[in-house]
């Protein structure tokens, strides 16, 4: 019985530490969970984030290699208040499950 109580306390302590760590992470960086979720969504559909600096401008974009080298290139541009993640649902539908 004592072993079960010790194990239960250990699990509870680990869970409490984990919850506190997540709370501190969110408090320090409120948008981090959203960015992590978007990165996971992009990874799930096979997109890879790329970064490029041209002059004073930083460009961040996602790309995926086509399964067929002869496939056309698709460029999707978001509006002023948008982000590349706005295109993830369409990119997933265009890519299907076997690539572009």
Short mmCIF file of C-alpha atoms in Angstrom, two decimals:
data_model
loop_
_atom_site.label_atom_id
_atom_site.label_comp_id
_atom_site.label_asym_id
_atom_site.label_seq_id
_atom_site.Cartn_x
_atom_site.Cartn_y
_atom_site.Cartn_z
CA UNK A 1 0.00 0.00 0.00
CA UNK A 2 2.85 2.39 0.80
CA UNK A 3 4.38 1.76 -2.64
CA UNK A 4 1.12 2.75 -4.33
CA UNK A 5 0.90 5.98 -2.32
CA UNK A 6 4.51 6.80 -3.15
CA UNK A 7 3.94 6.10 -6.83
CA UNK A 8 0.72 8.15 -6.84
CA UNK A 9 2.51 11.07 -5.17
CA UNK A 10 5.34 10.85 -7.69
CA UNK A 11 2.89 10.91 -10.61
CA UNK A 12 1.03 13.83 -9.02
CA UNK A 13 4.29 15.74 -8.50
CA UNK A 14 5.41 15.17 -12.10
CA UNK A 15 1.98 16.26 -13.37
CA UNK A 16 2.07 19.39 -11.19
CA UNK A 17 5.56 20.30 -12.42
CA UNK A 18 4.46 19.78 -16.01
CA UNK A 19 1.35 21.94 -15.57
CA UNK A 20 3.44 24.69 -13.92
CA UNK A 21 6.01 24.56 -16.72
CA UNK A 22 3.30 24.86 -19.38
CA UNK A 23 1.65 27.73 -17.48
CA UNK A 24 4.98 29.57 -17.21
CA UNK A 25 5.65 29.01 -20.92
CA UNK A 26 2.23 30.42 -21.86
CA UNK A 27 2.59 33.34 -19.44
CA UNK A 28 5.99 34.24 -20.86
CA UNK A 29 5.07 33.71 -24.54
CA UNK A 30 1.25 33.73 -25.00
CA UNK A 31 1.40 33.06 -28.76
CA UNK A 32 3.83 30.14 -28.46
CA UNK A 33 1.11 27.45 -28.27
CA UNK A 34 -0.58 28.91 -31.35
CA UNK A 35 2.71 28.98 -33.28
CA UNK A 36 3.48 25.43 -32.15
CA UNK A 37 0.05 24.28 -33.32
CA UNK A 38 0.51 25.94 -36.70
CA UNK A 39 3.98 24.41 -37.09
CA UNK A 40 2.54 21.01 -36.26
CA UNK A 41 -0.22 21.49 -38.83
CA UNK A 42 2.32 22.46 -41.51
CA UNK A 43 4.50 19.48 -40.66
CA UNK A 44 1.48 17.17 -40.76
CA UNK A 45 0.65 18.15 -44.34
CA UNK A 46 4.27 17.94 -45.46
CA UNK A 47 5.27 21.60 -45.60
CA UNK A 48 8.73 22.81 -44.57
CA UNK A 49 9.32 26.37 -43.39
CA UNK A 50 12.01 28.30 -45.25
CA UNK A 51 13.52 31.70 -44.42
CA UNK A 52 15.16 34.18 -46.74
CA UNK A 53 16.52 37.70 -46.22
CA UNK A 54 16.60 40.01 -49.22
CA UNK A 55 17.95 43.44 -48.41
CA UNK A 56 16.08 44.63 -45.33
CA UNK A 57 13.16 42.26 -45.85
CA UNK A 58 12.69 38.89 -44.18
CA UNK A 59 10.65 36.36 -46.13
CA UNK A 60 9.25 33.29 -44.43
CA UNK A 61 7.48 30.72 -46.57
CA UNK A 62 6.54 27.06 -46.66
CA UNK A 63 7.26 24.67 -49.46
CA UNK A 64 6.79 21.07 -50.41
CA UNK A 65 8.55 19.21 -53.19
CA UNK A 66 6.27 17.89 -55.90
CA UNK A 67 5.96 14.14 -56.32
CA UNK A 68 6.03 14.75 -60.08
CA UNK A 69 8.85 17.09 -61.24
CA UNK A 70 6.65 18.20 -64.16
CA UNK A 71 3.89 19.41 -61.83
CA UNK A 72 3.14 23.14 -61.97
CA UNK A 73 4.38 25.43 -59.23
CA UNK A 74 1.66 27.01 -57.09
CA UNK A 75 2.39 30.27 -55.27
CA UNK A 76 -0.18 31.44 -52.73
CA UNK A 77 0.17 34.97 -51.34
CA UNK A 78 -1.75 36.18 -48.29
CA UNK A 79 -3.11 39.67 -47.71
CA UNK A 80 -1.81 42.41 -45.39
CA UNK A 81 -3.21 40.95 -42.16
CA UNK A 82 -2.85 37.30 -43.17
CA UNK A 83 -0.11 34.74 -42.74
CA UNK A 84 1.23 31.77 -44.66
CA UNK A 85 -0.69 29.50 -42.31
CA UNK A 86 -3.96 30.81 -43.82
CA UNK A 87 -3.18 28.62 -46.84
CA UNK A 88 -2.58 25.36 -44.95
CA UNK A 89 -6.09 23.92 -45.52
CA UNK A 90 -5.87 24.60 -49.26
CA UNK A 91 -2.30 23.30 -49.45
CA UNK A 92 -3.45 20.09 -47.81
CA UNK A 93 -6.26 19.65 -50.33
CA UNK A 94 -3.98 20.42 -53.26
CA UNK A 95 -1.39 17.95 -52.04
CA UNK A 96 -3.69 15.08 -51.23
CA UNK A 97 -2.10 12.21 -49.36
CA UNK A 98 0.58 11.33 -51.92
CA UNK A 99 2.20 14.74 -52.47
CA UNK A 100 1.67 17.30 -55.22
#
